[in-house]
Each structure stands twice: as structure tokens, then as C-alpha cells.
Coordinates of C-alpha atoms in Angstrom, one line a residue:
A1 CA -37.5 14.4 -23.7
G2 CA -39.3 10.9 -23.5
P3 CA -39.0 8.3 -26.0
E4 CA -39.8 9.0 -29.6
R5 CA -41.6 6.4 -31.5
F6 CA -39.6 4.6 -34.4
P7 CA -42.3 5.4 -38.0
G8 CA -44.7 2.4 -38.2
G9 CA -43.3 0.6 -35.4
W10 CA -41.3 -2.9 -34.9
L11 CA -43.7 -3.8 -38.2
A12 CA -41.7 -1.3 -40.1
A13 CA -38.3 -2.1 -39.0
I14 CA -38.7 -5.7 -39.8
G15 CA -40.3 -5.4 -43.6
P16 CA -37.1 -5.5 -44.9
F17 CA -35.9 -8.7 -43.8
A18 CA -38.9 -10.4 -44.0
I19 CA -39.0 -9.4 -47.8
L20 CA -35.8 -10.7 -48.0
A21 CA -36.5 -14.1 -46.3
A22 CA -39.2 -14.6 -49.2
K23 CA -36.5 -14.5 -51.3
T24 CA -34.0 -16.7 -49.7
V25 CA -36.6 -19.3 -49.6
Y26 CA -38.2 -18.7 -52.6
V27 CA -34.1 -19.1 -54.3
Y28 CA -33.3 -22.3 -51.7
L29 CA -36.8 -23.9 -54.1
H30 CA -35.8 -22.6 -57.3
W31 CA -32.1 -23.4 -58.0
D32 CA -32.6 -24.5 -61.8
S33 CA -34.4 -21.3 -62.6
I34 CA -31.8 -18.8 -61.3
P35 CA -29.3 -17.7 -64.8
A36 CA -25.8 -19.7 -64.6
R37 CA -24.1 -16.4 -64.5
F38 CA -26.2 -12.9 -63.1
P39 CA -26.0 -9.2 -62.3
V40 CA -24.5 -7.9 -58.9
H41 CA -24.0 -4.4 -59.4
W42 CA -25.0 -1.8 -61.5
S43 CA -24.0 1.4 -63.1
M44 CA -26.4 3.9 -65.2
S45 CA -25.4 2.4 -68.6
G46 CA -26.2 -1.0 -67.0
P47 CA -25.3 -4.2 -64.9
D48 CA -21.5 -3.3 -65.1
R49 CA -20.3 -7.0 -62.5
W50 CA -21.7 -10.7 -63.4
V51 CA -21.5 -13.5 -61.1
D52 CA -21.7 -17.5 -61.6
R53 CA -24.1 -19.9 -60.0
S54 CA -23.2 -21.2 -56.3
A55 CA -24.7 -21.4 -53.0
G56 CA -21.6 -18.8 -52.6
S57 CA -22.5 -16.1 -54.9
V58 CA -26.2 -15.9 -55.5
Y59 CA -26.5 -16.7 -50.8
G60 CA -23.6 -13.9 -50.8
A61 CA -25.8 -11.5 -52.8
L62 CA -28.9 -12.3 -49.9
L63 CA -25.8 -12.1 -46.8
F64 CA -24.6 -8.5 -48.5
V65 CA -28.1 -7.4 -48.9
A66 CA -29.2 -8.4 -45.5
A67 CA -26.2 -6.4 -43.9
T68 CA -26.4 -3.2 -45.7
T69 CA -30.2 -3.6 -45.2
A70 CA -29.4 -4.1 -41.5
V71 CA -26.7 -0.7 -41.2
L72 CA -30.3 1.3 -42.6
V73 CA -32.6 0.5 -40.4
L74 CA -30.3 0.4 -37.2
S75 CA -29.6 4.5 -38.6
A76 CA -32.9 5.0 -38.7
F77 CA -33.5 3.0 -35.2
A78 CA -30.5 5.2 -33.7
T79 CA -31.5 9.0 -35.5
I80 CA -34.3 8.3 -33.5
R81 CA -33.9 7.0 -29.8
A82 CA -29.9 7.6 -30.1
S83 CA -29.5 10.8 -30.9
R84 CA -28.8 14.1 -29.1
R85 CA -32.3 16.9 -28.7
I86 CA -31.3 20.7 -28.8
A87 CA -34.3 21.5 -27.9
V88 CA -37.3 19.3 -26.5
T89 CA -40.6 21.2 -25.6
G90 CA -42.5 24.3 -27.3
A91 CA -42.2 24.8 -31.5
A92 CA -38.2 24.2 -31.4
A93 CA -38.6 20.8 -30.6
D94 CA -41.9 20.0 -32.7
S95 CA -39.6 21.2 -35.7
E96 CA -37.1 18.8 -35.2
K97 CA -39.1 16.6 -34.0
T98 CA -39.7 16.4 -37.6
Y99 CA -36.6 17.1 -39.3
R100 CA -35.5 13.4 -37.1
C101 CA -38.7 11.3 -38.0
V102 CA -38.4 12.1 -42.2
S103 CA -34.5 11.8 -41.6
A104 CA -35.5 8.0 -40.1
M105 CA -38.3 7.4 -42.3
C106 CA -36.3 7.9 -45.7
L107 CA -33.5 6.1 -44.7
L108 CA -36.5 3.0 -43.8
A109 CA -37.5 3.5 -47.4
L110 CA -33.7 2.8 -49.3
A111 CA -33.9 0.2 -47.0
Y112 CA -36.9 -1.3 -48.4
A113 CA -35.7 0.0 -51.7
S114 CA -32.5 -2.7 -50.8
A115 CA -34.8 -5.7 -49.6
I116 CA -37.2 -5.0 -52.8
L117 CA -33.9 -5.1 -55.2
L118 CA -31.7 -6.2 -55.3
P119 CA -29.5 -8.6 -55.0
R120 CA -31.1 -9.9 -59.3
I121 CA -31.0 -12.2 -58.7
E122 CA -33.3 -13.3 -62.1
G123 CA -31.0 -12.0 -64.3
G124 CA -32.6 -9.5 -67.7
T125 CA -30.7 -6.3 -68.1
P126 CA -34.3 -3.8 -67.5
P127 CA -35.2 -1.1 -70.2
I128 CA -33.4 1.2 -68.0
P129 CA -30.7 1.2 -65.1
F130 CA -33.6 0.9 -63.4
T131 CA -31.4 0.1 -59.8
P132 CA -29.8 3.2 -59.4
V133 CA -32.1 5.5 -60.8
I134 CA -34.5 4.4 -57.4
F135 CA -31.5 5.0 -55.5
L136 CA -30.7 7.8 -56.7
L137 CA -34.7 9.1 -56.4
I138 CA -35.0 8.5 -52.7
S139 CA -31.4 9.9 -52.2
A140 CA -32.5 12.8 -53.9
V141 CA -36.1 13.2 -51.9
Y142 CA -33.8 12.6 -48.3
I143 CA -31.2 14.9 -48.6
A144 CA -34.4 17.8 -50.2
L145 CA -36.0 17.1 -47.7
L146 CA -33.7 17.6 -44.5
I147 CA -33.1 21.0 -46.8
R148 CA -36.2 21.5 -46.3
F149 CA -37.0 21.0 -42.9
G150 CA -33.6 22.0 -42.2
Q151 CA -31.2 21.2 -39.2
G152 CA -32.0 21.9 -35.3
G153 CA -29.3 24.3 -34.5
T154 CA -30.4 26.9 -37.7
R155 CA -34.2 26.2 -36.2
I156 CA -32.8 27.7 -33.1
S157 CA -31.0 30.7 -34.5
G158 CA -34.3 31.3 -36.8
Y159 CA -36.3 31.6 -34.1
H160 CA -34.6 33.3 -32.0
A161 CA -36.3 36.2 -34.6
V162 CA -39.7 35.2 -32.6
L163 CA -38.8 35.0 -29.7
G164 CA -35.8 37.6 -29.1
A165 CA -33.9 36.2 -27.8
P166 CA -30.2 35.9 -29.5
P167 CA -30.2 32.3 -31.0
V168 CA -29.1 29.3 -29.5
G169 CA -26.6 27.7 -31.7
D170 CA -26.6 23.5 -31.5
R171 CA -25.5 23.3 -27.7
T172 CA -22.9 21.0 -28.1
P173 CA -19.6 22.1 -26.5
D174 CA -16.8 23.8 -29.0
E175 CA -13.6 21.6 -28.0
C176 CA -15.5 18.6 -28.8
W177 CA -15.6 19.1 -32.4
K178 CA -12.4 18.0 -33.9
L179 CA -11.6 19.2 -37.6
G180 CA -14.7 20.3 -37.2
M181 CA -16.4 17.3 -38.4
F182 CA -15.4 14.9 -36.0
Y183 CA -17.6 15.2 -32.9
Y184 CA -16.2 14.0 -29.9
N185 CA -17.9 14.0 -26.3
P186 CA -17.9 11.2 -23.8
E187 CA -20.1 13.3 -21.5
D188 CA -22.5 13.5 -24.3
P189 CA -25.1 10.5 -24.0
A190 CA -25.7 11.0 -27.3
V191 CA -24.6 8.3 -30.0
L192 CA -25.3 11.1 -33.1
V193 CA -25.5 14.3 -32.7
E194 CA -26.8 16.4 -36.4
K195 CA -23.7 17.8 -38.5
R196 CA -22.0 21.9 -37.9
F197 CA -21.2 21.5 -41.2
G198 CA -23.5 20.5 -43.9
I199 CA -26.3 18.1 -43.1
G200 CA -27.1 15.0 -41.4
W201 CA -26.1 13.3 -38.9
T202 CA -22.3 12.4 -37.3
L203 CA -21.7 9.6 -34.4
N204 CA -20.6 10.7 -31.2
F205 CA -16.7 8.9 -31.0
G206 CA -17.4 9.9 -27.0
S207 CA -20.0 6.7 -26.7
R208 CA -19.0 3.8 -26.2
W209 CA -22.1 2.5 -28.6
T210 CA -20.3 3.9 -31.4
W211 CA -17.7 1.6 -31.2
V212 CA -19.9 -1.2 -32.0
I213 CA -21.4 0.7 -34.6
V214 CA -18.8 1.1 -36.4
P215 CA -17.8 -1.9 -37.6
L216 CA -21.9 -2.8 -38.2
L217 CA -20.8 0.0 -40.8
F218 CA -17.4 -2.4 -42.2
L219 CA -19.6 -5.2 -42.4
P220 CA -21.8 -5.3 -45.9
L221 CA -17.7 -4.2 -47.2
V222 CA -16.0 -7.5 -45.5
I223 CA -19.3 -9.9 -46.5
R224 CA -18.9 -8.5 -50.2
I225 CA -15.6 -9.5 -49.8
F226 CA -15.6 -13.3 -48.2
T227 CA -18.3 -13.7 -50.7
K228 CA -17.0 -13.2 -54.5

């Protein structure tokens, strides 16, 4: 299959980082206006973790959000450009393309929400648990849309009723699925493949690029640990 365009192009991809850069400049110029203590984590009942104002806590919080945003944007990009194709022509391919595009757009929406809503260095407590509610709503829409459009294998299995052909499935070799959840196939050039159970994507642990991506997934956690 030919390459697909990232939703919104590079401008959409760099948007969250532009927002975080503007926040960083604002923090630098308005340092004295930052509260002596500000929240860095919220539950449904409100802020549940606060830190004292310091260069490490303030800029560390911004760096943590930047790393989390980078993971989300990278995941969206990989969904479009590094995922396994099941069908490459016809109605099944068009439906599959829509599924990938919707997935990437929802991941990008989470990236923008992270950049805009986090961290709340200005302090204060909203009247409702605004931040977790927004993330839960986006995640719920994401899951609902994935269920609505369906995994590629499911679509092709249903598509056979129109063509009169037997169901195809996802075309990945059974022996490459370990414990039914982990996909290891060095012969498959895709980095991402659709899950056989549940919805969404999983990594191809047989791809060398996976072992570049996996450490990046833990980068936000490492930053959080060392910038408390």
C-alpha cells in the first residue's frame, strides 16, 4: 500500500509542542506569579499530589508532559505510517484506512489535551475534576470509535458475505502470537499490528524499531521519578 498522510500534516503534529514551548516561556517570564505549592496530579475528587515551587518541580512537570505528549504523537504517527495493512485495495482497504485515521486523530487529541491542560502550574482547584473528566471523555470517544469502525480482521471476515469468499482474518501467522497477546515476527516489516483480542494495536517485538520505541514509552516515568 502507498504511504498515507498524517491527519493534519506536520503542523498538527508539532502543535502540542508549540503549546508547551509557549507555556515554558510564560513560566520563565512569570516565575514570581507561580504559587509556592501547585498540583501535579488529579483524581476524580480533585488534586491529590502537590509539590513546592522550584526549578526542578516546575520545569520537570513541563518536561514530563512533553515526554508524554511525544509518546502520544509518536503512537499516532506509527498508526498511520508503521502499522500492518490487512487489505490494500477495495472497500476493505478504505474501511481500514478510516480505522487508522480515527485512531491517529484520537491519539492526537489526547496529545493536545495533555499540552493544554497539564500541568496546572498556575494552581487553583476547578469546581469539578475538570482535567481527569476531559481525559476520560476523550478516551471513551476513542474506544467507542474503534469499536464502531472495527478491527481490520473483523471487517474482512464480515466482508466475505458480500463477496461470497471465506473469511480471511488478519493474515498474521498463528505461530507468531505468543500467549495470544505478544506478536513476534522478524519477517513482518510492520512495527504495529492490530490486536487479535480486544481493540487497538500492539507492537511487533520482532521489529528492531520496537526496541527503540519501548524505552521511549518509559521516558515519562523516568522523568517523573527524577523530577519529584
